[in-house]
PDB file of C-alpha atoms in Angstrom:
ATOM      1  CA  GLN A 133     -60.339  -2.121   8.651  1.00 92.00           C
ATOM      2  CA  VAL A 134     -63.845  -0.282   8.270  1.00 96.00           C
ATOM      3  CA  GLN A 135     -63.874   3.446   9.068  1.00 98.00           C
ATOM      4  CA  LEU A 136     -66.848   5.736   9.476  1.00 98.00           C
ATOM      5  CA  GLN A 137     -66.357   9.568   9.553  1.00 98.00           C
ATOM      6  CA  GLU A 138     -69.350  11.917  10.296  1.00 98.00           C
ATOM      7  CA  SER A 139     -69.421  15.557   8.791  1.00 98.00           C
ATOM      8  CA  GLY A 140     -71.462  18.431   8.592  1.00 96.00           C
ATOM      9  CA  PRO A 141     -72.374  21.884  10.523  1.00 97.00           C
ATOM     10  CA  GLY A 142     -71.510  21.844  14.242  1.00 96.00           C
ATOM     11  CA  LEU A 143     -74.124  24.676  14.962  1.00 98.00           C
ATOM     12  CA  VAL A 144     -77.560  24.718  13.450  1.00 98.00           C
ATOM     13  CA  LYS A 145     -80.123  27.381  14.159  1.00 98.00           C
ATOM     14  CA  PRO A 146     -83.691  26.449  15.892  1.00 97.00           C
ATOM     15  CA  SER A 147     -86.212  25.511  13.222  1.00 97.00           C
ATOM     16  CA  GLN A 148     -83.885  24.661  10.503  1.00 98.00           C
ATOM     17  CA  THR A 149     -82.419  21.210   9.280  1.00 98.00           C
ATOM     18  CA  LEU A 150     -79.690  19.436  10.628  1.00 98.00           C
ATOM     19  CA  SER A 151     -77.887  17.806   8.031  1.00 98.00           C
ATOM     20  CA  LEU A 152     -74.899  15.166   8.543  1.00 98.00           C
ATOM     21  CA  THR A 153     -72.922  12.802   6.099  1.00 98.00           C
ATOM     22  CA  CYS A 154     -71.056   9.557   7.092  1.00 98.00           C
ATOM     23  CA  THR A 155     -68.340   8.618   4.855  1.00 98.00           C
ATOM     24  CA  VAL A 156     -67.276   4.929   4.983  1.00 98.00           C
ATOM     25  CA  SER A 157     -63.903   3.791   3.922  1.00 97.00           C
ATOM     26  CA  GLY A 158     -62.346   0.070   4.070  1.00 95.00           C
ATOM     27  CA  GLY A 159     -65.635  -1.554   2.784  1.00 93.00           C
ATOM     28  CA  SER A 160     -68.669  -0.862   0.510  1.00 93.00           C
ATOM     29  CA  ILE A 161     -72.069  -0.117   1.365  1.00 94.00           C
ATOM     30  CA  SER A 162     -73.075  -1.941  -1.715  1.00 92.00           C
ATOM     31  CA  SER A 163     -71.983  -5.008  -0.545  1.00 89.00           C
ATOM     32  CA  GLY A 164     -74.910  -5.606   1.438  1.00 85.00           C
ATOM     33  CA  GLY A 165     -75.408  -7.486   4.828  1.00 89.00           C
ATOM     34  CA  TYR A 166     -75.331  -4.386   6.890  1.00 95.00           C
ATOM     35  CA  TYR A 167     -77.615  -1.745   7.907  1.00 96.00           C
ATOM     36  CA  TRP A 168     -76.003   1.661   8.149  1.00 97.00           C
ATOM     37  CA  SER A 169     -77.164   3.473  11.269  1.00 97.00           C
ATOM     38  CA  TRP A 170     -77.179   7.011  13.040  1.00 98.00           C
ATOM     39  CA  ILE A 171     -77.399   7.436  16.622  1.00 98.00           C
ATOM     40  CA  ARG A 172     -77.287  10.416  19.079  1.00 98.00           C
ATOM     41  CA  GLN A 173     -76.341  11.074  22.486  1.00 98.00           C
ATOM     42  CA  HIS A 174     -77.381  13.967  24.458  1.00 98.00           C
ATOM     43  CA  PRO A 175     -74.682  15.666  26.580  1.00 96.00           C
ATOM     44  CA  GLY A 176     -74.233  13.495  29.710  1.00 94.00           C
ATOM     45  CA  LYS A 177     -76.992  10.990  28.823  1.00 96.00           C
ATOM     46  CA  GLY A 178     -77.459   7.767  27.271  1.00 97.00           C
ATOM     47  CA  LEU A 179     -77.447   6.467  23.554  1.00 98.00           C
ATOM     48  CA  GLU A 180     -80.754   7.182  21.333  1.00 98.00           C
ATOM     49  CA  TRP A 181     -80.952   5.152  17.989  1.00 97.00           C
ATOM     50  CA  ILE A 182     -82.301   7.575  15.193  1.00 98.00           C
ATOM     51  CA  GLY A 183     -82.715   5.416  12.140  1.00 97.00           C
ATOM     52  CA  TYR A 184     -80.997   2.994   9.548  1.00 96.00           C
ATOM     53  CA  ILE A 185     -80.757   2.329   5.886  1.00 96.00           C
ATOM     54  CA  TYR A 186     -79.809  -0.598   3.791  1.00 94.00           C
ATOM     55  CA  TYR A 187     -77.784  -0.307   0.478  1.00 91.00           C
ATOM     56  CA  SER A 188     -80.813  -0.715  -1.308  1.00 92.00           C
ATOM     57  CA  GLY A 189     -82.478   2.365   0.356  1.00 92.00           C
ATOM     58  CA  SER A 190     -85.033   0.563   2.550  1.00 94.00           C
ATOM     59  CA  THR A 191     -84.993   2.861   5.838  1.00 96.00           C
ATOM     60  CA  TYR A 192     -86.506   2.237   9.335  1.00 96.00           C
ATOM     61  CA  TYR A 193     -86.730   5.241  11.616  1.00 97.00           C
ATOM     62  CA  ASN A 194     -87.161   5.630  15.477  1.00 96.00           C
ATOM     63  CA  PRO A 195     -90.874   5.946  15.786  1.00 94.00           C
ATOM     64  CA  SER A 196     -90.092   9.129  18.201  1.00 95.00           C
ATOM     65  CA  LEU A 197     -88.298  10.744  15.513  1.00 97.00           C
ATOM     66  CA  LYS A 198     -89.896   9.245  12.268  1.00 96.00           C
ATOM     67  CA  SER A 199     -91.749  12.493  11.544  1.00 97.00           C
ATOM     68  CA  ARG A 200     -88.527  14.551  11.189  1.00 98.00           C
ATOM     69  CA  VAL A 201     -85.883  12.118   9.937  1.00 98.00           C
ATOM     70  CA  THR A 202     -84.994  11.331   6.503  1.00 98.00           C
ATOM     71  CA  ILE A 203     -81.785   8.865   5.982  1.00 98.00           C
ATOM     72  CA  SER A 204     -80.358   8.483   2.324  1.00 97.00           C
ATOM     73  CA  VAL A 205     -77.613   6.599   0.748  1.00 96.00           C
ATOM     74  CA  ASP A 206     -75.345   7.582  -1.768  1.00 95.00           C
ATOM     75  CA  THR A 207     -73.503   4.354  -2.659  1.00 93.00           C
ATOM     76  CA  SER A 208     -71.181   5.985  -5.570  1.00 95.00           C
ATOM     77  CA  LYS A 209     -69.703   7.996  -2.828  1.00 96.00           C
ATOM     78  CA  ASN A 210     -70.104   5.430  -0.151  1.00 96.00           C
ATOM     79  CA  GLN A 211     -71.878   7.699   2.067  1.00 97.00           C
ATOM     80  CA  PHE A 212     -75.222   7.930   3.725  1.00 98.00           C
ATOM     81  CA  SER A 213     -76.663  11.241   5.197  1.00 98.00           C
ATOM     82  CA  LEU A 214     -79.171  12.097   8.134  1.00 98.00           C
ATOM     83  CA  LYS A 215     -81.644  14.963   7.995  1.00 98.00           C
ATOM     84  CA  LEU A 216     -83.676  16.220  10.514  1.00 98.00           C
ATOM     85  CA  SER A 217     -85.886  18.817  10.388  1.00 97.00           C
ATOM     86  CA  SER A 218     -87.463  21.352  12.456  1.00 98.00           C
ATOM     87  CA  VAL A 219     -84.897  21.086  15.084  1.00 98.00           C
ATOM     88  CA  THR A 220     -84.971  22.613  18.853  1.00 98.00           C
ATOM     89  CA  ALA A 221     -82.373  22.818  21.400  1.00 97.00           C
ATOM     90  CA  ALA A 222     -83.416  19.529  22.418  1.00 97.00           C
ATOM     91  CA  ASP A 223     -81.820  17.994  19.464  1.00 98.00           C
ATOM     92  CA  THR A 224     -78.311  19.311  20.660  1.00 98.00           C
ATOM     93  CA  ALA A 225     -76.278  16.112  20.818  1.00 98.00           C
ATOM     94  CA  VAL A 226     -73.338  14.115  19.682  1.00 98.00           C
ATOM     95  CA  TYR A 227     -74.377  12.432  16.540  1.00 98.00           C
ATOM     96  CA  TYR A 228     -72.932   8.963  15.673  1.00 98.00           C
ATOM     97  CA  CYS A 229     -72.693   6.962  12.447  1.00 98.00           C
ATOM     98  CA  ALA A 230     -72.318   3.442  12.797  1.00 98.00           C
ATOM     99  CA  ARG A 231     -72.509   0.071  10.931  1.00 97.00           C
ATOM    100  CA  GLU A 232     -75.118  -2.735  12.203  1.00 95.00           C
ATOM    101  CA  SER A 233     -75.129  -6.378  11.510  1.00 88.00           C
ATOM    102  CA  ARG A 234     -78.251  -8.209  12.424  1.00 82.00           C
ATOM    103  CA  TYR A 235     -76.101 -10.622  13.979  1.00 90.00           C
ATOM    104  CA  ARG A 236     -73.547  -8.655  15.870  1.00 92.00           C
ATOM    105  CA  GLY A 237     -74.903  -5.381  16.778  1.00 95.00           C
ATOM    106  CA  PHE A 238     -73.203  -2.104  16.159  1.00 97.00           C
ATOM    107  CA  ASP A 239     -69.737  -3.400  15.141  1.00 96.00           C
ATOM    108  CA  TYR A 240     -68.047   0.015  13.851  1.00 97.00           C
ATOM    109  CA  TRP A 241     -68.658   3.422  14.702  1.00 98.00           C
ATOM    110  CA  GLY A 242     -67.826   7.007  13.538  1.00 98.00           C
ATOM    111  CA  GLN A 243     -65.963   9.337  16.217  1.00 98.00           C
ATOM    112  CA  GLY A 244     -69.044  11.380  16.721  1.00 98.00           C
ATOM    113  CA  THR A 245     -69.664  14.886  15.846  1.00 98.00           C
ATOM    114  CA  LEU A 246     -71.372  17.288  17.956  1.00 98.00           C
ATOM    115  CA  VAL A 247     -74.198  19.454  16.675  1.00 98.00           C
ATOM    116  CA  THR A 248     -75.187  22.419  18.624  1.00 98.00           C
ATOM    117  CA  VAL A 249     -78.790  23.944  18.032  1.00 98.00           C
ATOM    118  CA  SER A 250     -78.663  27.737  19.129  1.00 96.00           C
ATOM    119  CA  SER A 251     -79.261  30.913  17.341  1.00 95.00           C
TER     120      SER A 251
ATOM    121  CA  ASP B 276     -91.105  -0.426  21.190  1.00 89.00           C
ATOM    122  CA  ILE B 277     -89.024  -2.616  23.332  1.00 95.00           C
ATOM    123  CA  GLN B 278     -87.546  -1.006  26.500  1.00 96.00           C
ATOM    124  CA  MET B 279     -84.215  -1.826  27.911  1.00 97.00           C
ATOM    125  CA  THR B 280     -83.919  -1.331  31.608  1.00 98.00           C
ATOM    126  CA  GLN B 281     -80.335  -1.620  33.226  1.00 98.00           C
ATOM    127  CA  SER B 282     -79.021  -1.993  36.544  1.00 97.00           C
ATOM    128  CA  PRO B 283     -77.624  -0.222  38.525  1.00 97.00           C
ATOM    129  CA  SER B 284     -77.251   2.983  36.974  1.00 97.00           C
ATOM    130  CA  THR B 285     -73.808   3.501  38.658  1.00 97.00           C
ATOM    131  CA  LEU B 286     -71.544   1.039  40.791  1.00 96.00           C
ATOM    132  CA  SER B 287     -68.488   1.714  42.503  1.00 97.00           C
ATOM    133  CA  ALA B 288     -65.972  -1.007  42.462  1.00 96.00           C
ATOM    134  CA  SER B 289     -62.226  -1.699  43.149  1.00 96.00           C
ATOM    135  CA  VAL B 290     -59.668  -3.104  41.007  1.00 96.00           C
ATOM    136  CA  GLY B 291     -59.802  -6.726  41.172  1.00 96.00           C
ATOM    137  CA  ASP B 292     -63.581  -6.832  42.012  1.00 97.00           C
ATOM    138  CA  ARG B 293     -66.106  -9.099  40.313  1.00 97.00           C
ATOM    139  CA  VAL B 294     -68.751  -6.631  38.738  1.00 97.00           C
ATOM    140  CA  THR B 295     -72.093  -7.848  37.125  1.00 98.00           C
ATOM    141  CA  ILE B 296     -74.407  -5.582  35.114  1.00 98.00           C
ATOM    142  CA  THR B 297     -78.167  -6.390  34.668  1.00 98.00           C
ATOM    143  CA  CYS B 298     -80.325  -5.589  31.634  1.00 98.00           C
ATOM    144  CA  ARG B 299     -83.926  -6.425  31.247  1.00 98.00           C
ATOM    145  CA  ALA B 300     -86.188  -6.306  28.383  1.00 98.00           C
ATOM    146  CA  SER B 301     -89.714  -5.372  28.312  1.00 97.00           C
ATOM    147  CA  GLN B 302     -90.668  -8.499  26.023  1.00 97.00           C
ATOM    148  CA  SER B 303     -88.643 -11.308  24.840  1.00 97.00           C
ATOM    149  CA  ILE B 304     -85.771 -10.483  22.506  1.00 96.00           C
ATOM    150  CA  SER B 305     -84.444 -14.194  22.255  1.00 96.00           C
ATOM    151  CA  SER B 306     -80.509 -13.903  22.434  1.00 97.00           C
ATOM    152  CA  TRP B 307     -80.388 -10.642  20.258  1.00 96.00           C
ATOM    153  CA  LEU B 308     -78.370  -8.671  22.873  1.00 97.00           C
ATOM    154  CA  ALA B 309     -75.212  -6.624  22.407  1.00 98.00           C
ATOM    155  CA  TRP B 310     -73.081  -4.822  25.397  1.00 98.00           C
ATOM    156  CA  TYR B 311     -70.910  -1.844  24.574  1.00 98.00           C
ATOM    157  CA  GLN B 312     -68.057   0.188  26.648  1.00 98.00           C
ATOM    158  CA  GLN B 313     -68.109   3.733  26.204  1.00 98.00           C
ATOM    159  CA  LYS B 314     -65.340   6.023  27.855  1.00 98.00           C
ATOM    160  CA  PRO B 315     -65.695   9.950  27.790  1.00 96.00           C
ATOM    161  CA  GLY B 316     -65.444  11.515  24.518  1.00 96.00           C
ATOM    162  CA  LYS B 317     -65.323   7.956  22.758  1.00 98.00           C
ATOM    163  CA  ALA B 318     -67.384   6.092  20.871  1.00 98.00           C
ATOM    164  CA  PRO B 319     -68.985   3.134  22.203  1.00 98.00           C
ATOM    165  CA  LYS B 320     -67.120  -0.048  21.855  1.00 98.00           C
ATOM    166  CA  LEU B 321     -68.824  -3.355  21.189  1.00 98.00           C
ATOM    167  CA  LEU B 322     -67.961  -6.050  23.779  1.00 98.00           C
ATOM    168  CA  ILE B 323     -70.213  -8.934  23.469  1.00 98.00           C
ATOM    169  CA  TYR B 324     -73.203  -9.806  20.927  1.00 98.00           C
ATOM    170  CA  LYS B 325     -75.691 -12.211  20.856  1.00 97.00           C
ATOM    171  CA  ALA B 326     -75.938 -12.298  24.452  1.00 98.00           C
ATOM    172  CA  SER B 327     -72.783 -14.096  25.002  1.00 98.00           C
ATOM    173  CA  SER B 328     -70.345 -13.911  22.066  1.00 98.00           C
ATOM    174  CA  LEU B 329     -67.156 -12.069  22.964  1.00 98.00           C
ATOM    175  CA  GLU B 330     -66.038  -9.572  20.118  1.00 97.00           C
ATOM    176  CA  SER B 331     -62.724 -10.134  18.844  1.00 96.00           C
ATOM    177  CA  GLY B 332     -59.853  -8.458  20.562  1.00 96.00           C
ATOM    178  CA  VAL B 333     -62.098  -8.175  23.682  1.00 98.00           C
ATOM    179  CA  PRO B 334     -60.456  -9.539  27.052  1.00 98.00           C
ATOM    180  CA  SER B 335     -61.831 -12.569  28.136  1.00 98.00           C
ATOM    181  CA  ARG B 336     -62.445 -11.073  31.437  1.00 98.00           C
ATOM    182  CA  PHE B 337     -65.774  -9.849  30.082  1.00 98.00           C
ATOM    183  CA  SER B 338     -68.719 -12.344  29.636  1.00 98.00           C
ATOM    184  CA  GLY B 339     -72.499 -12.037  28.749  1.00 98.00           C
ATOM    185  CA  SER B 340     -75.158 -14.455  29.690  1.00 98.00           C
ATOM    186  CA  GLY B 341     -78.992 -14.705  29.482  1.00 98.00           C
ATOM    187  CA  SER B 342     -81.890 -14.809  26.836  1.00 98.00           C
ATOM    188  CA  GLY B 343     -85.705 -14.073  26.748  1.00 97.00           C
ATOM    189  CA  THR B 344     -85.796 -10.807  28.634  1.00 98.00           C
ATOM    190  CA  GLU B 345     -83.096 -11.079  31.663  1.00 98.00           C
ATOM    191  CA  PHE B 346     -79.451 -10.330  30.646  1.00 98.00           C
ATOM    192  CA  THR B 347     -75.980  -9.975  32.560  1.00 98.00           C
ATOM    193  CA  LEU B 348     -72.793  -8.609  31.712  1.00 98.00           C
ATOM    194  CA  THR B 349     -69.833  -9.849  33.905  1.00 98.00           C
ATOM    195  CA  ILE B 350     -66.428  -8.521  34.586  1.00 98.00           C
ATOM    196  CA  SER B 351     -64.539 -11.193  36.375  1.00 97.00           C
ATOM    197  CA  SER B 352     -61.779  -9.280  38.074  1.00 97.00           C
ATOM    198  CA  LEU B 353     -62.153  -5.185  37.242  1.00 97.00           C
ATOM    199  CA  GLN B 354     -59.062  -3.735  35.785  1.00 96.00           C
ATOM    200  CA  PRO B 355     -58.281  -0.027  35.696  1.00 95.00           C
ATOM    201  CA  ASP B 356     -59.002   0.291  31.972  1.00 96.00           C
ATOM    202  CA  ASP B 357     -62.692  -0.979  32.460  1.00 97.00           C
ATOM    203  CA  PHE B 358     -64.068   2.011  34.481  1.00 94.00           C
ATOM    204  CA  ALA B 359     -66.352   3.399  32.269  1.00 97.00           C
ATOM    205  CA  THR B 360     -70.059   3.272  31.123  1.00 98.00           C
ATOM    206  CA  TYR B 361     -71.761   0.184  29.771  1.00 98.00           C
ATOM    207  CA  TYR B 362     -74.750   0.134  27.438  1.00 98.00           C
ATOM    208  CA  CYS B 363     -77.159  -3.092  26.402  1.00 98.00           C
ATOM    209  CA  GLN B 364     -78.783  -2.831  23.146  1.00 98.00           C
ATOM    210  CA  GLN B 365     -81.348  -4.976  21.793  1.00 96.00           C
ATOM    211  CA  TYR B 366     -81.764  -5.692  18.209  1.00 94.00           C
ATOM    212  CA  ASN B 367     -84.643  -8.266  18.149  1.00 92.00           C
ATOM    213  CA  SER B 368     -86.562  -5.766  16.231  1.00 86.00           C
ATOM    214  CA  TYR B 369     -86.339  -3.426  13.350  1.00 87.00           C
ATOM    215  CA  SER B 370     -86.742  -0.628  16.053  1.00 90.00           C
ATOM    216  CA  LEU B 371     -83.405  -0.816  18.119  1.00 94.00           C
ATOM    217  CA  THR B 372     -83.220   0.472  21.627  1.00 96.00           C
ATOM    218  CA  PHE B 373     -80.304   0.709  24.323  1.00 97.00           C
ATOM    219  CA  GLY B 374     -80.664   0.660  28.085  1.00 98.00           C
ATOM    220  CA  GLY B 375     -79.832   3.914  29.959  1.00 97.00           C
ATOM    221  CA  GLY B 376     -76.295   2.905  30.754  1.00 98.00           C
ATOM    222  CA  THR B 377     -74.323   1.805  33.691  1.00 98.00           C
ATOM    223  CA  LYS B 378     -71.343   3.904  35.132  1.00 98.00           C
ATOM    224  CA  VAL B 379     -68.708   1.855  36.720  1.00 98.00           C
ATOM    225  CA  GLU B 380     -66.699   4.150  39.155  1.00 96.00           C
ATOM    226  CA  ILE B 381     -63.694   3.614  41.112  1.00 89.00           C
ATOM    227  CA  LYS B 382     -64.409   2.900  44.691  1.00 87.00           C
TER     228      LYS B 382
END
């Protein structure tokens, strides 16, 4: 059974960089066939896809966030990470990592982690 | 980007009701559409993929249909566990998008 777990600071100051890591267990990122995504949900709002990475390092980002987002992968640790720069209060959200199959959509999700941007 | 529009945004229904949620895409996405259920404080759960394929373990009262730009999620007989928010999501393009969500409330 594939499991994903987000980790990282729950509080980030404005203008700083938000950094989160997703650790995958029960399956290898290196095995291919899946895209590893970050998705966020503002309090009381809908879901917003941030971007994804393939095990090879290929990435694709939401155009609305592209200038501030970097997603990277560490296959040796079976982890992938999100960096979001120059954060503001508008970036306060629950951040999820998820596995995406081009055939089945997002089939496995982490539990989510709340990141608050505040001084 | 492909825009996904769900309707209604809120739906009030009773246990046993047949419930239908609609999702429209701003351009054709073939059948590359998924439906998710989300309960408060929890991650979304995949219900339906490729527009009409039921995810393993999901009750058969859930069904999906449609192709192109118009899709529906139907719950044939609403159960107490089904009160939640439902999202559609397209994966036709490299840029993925979700619908705004439909909250199913107890009438």
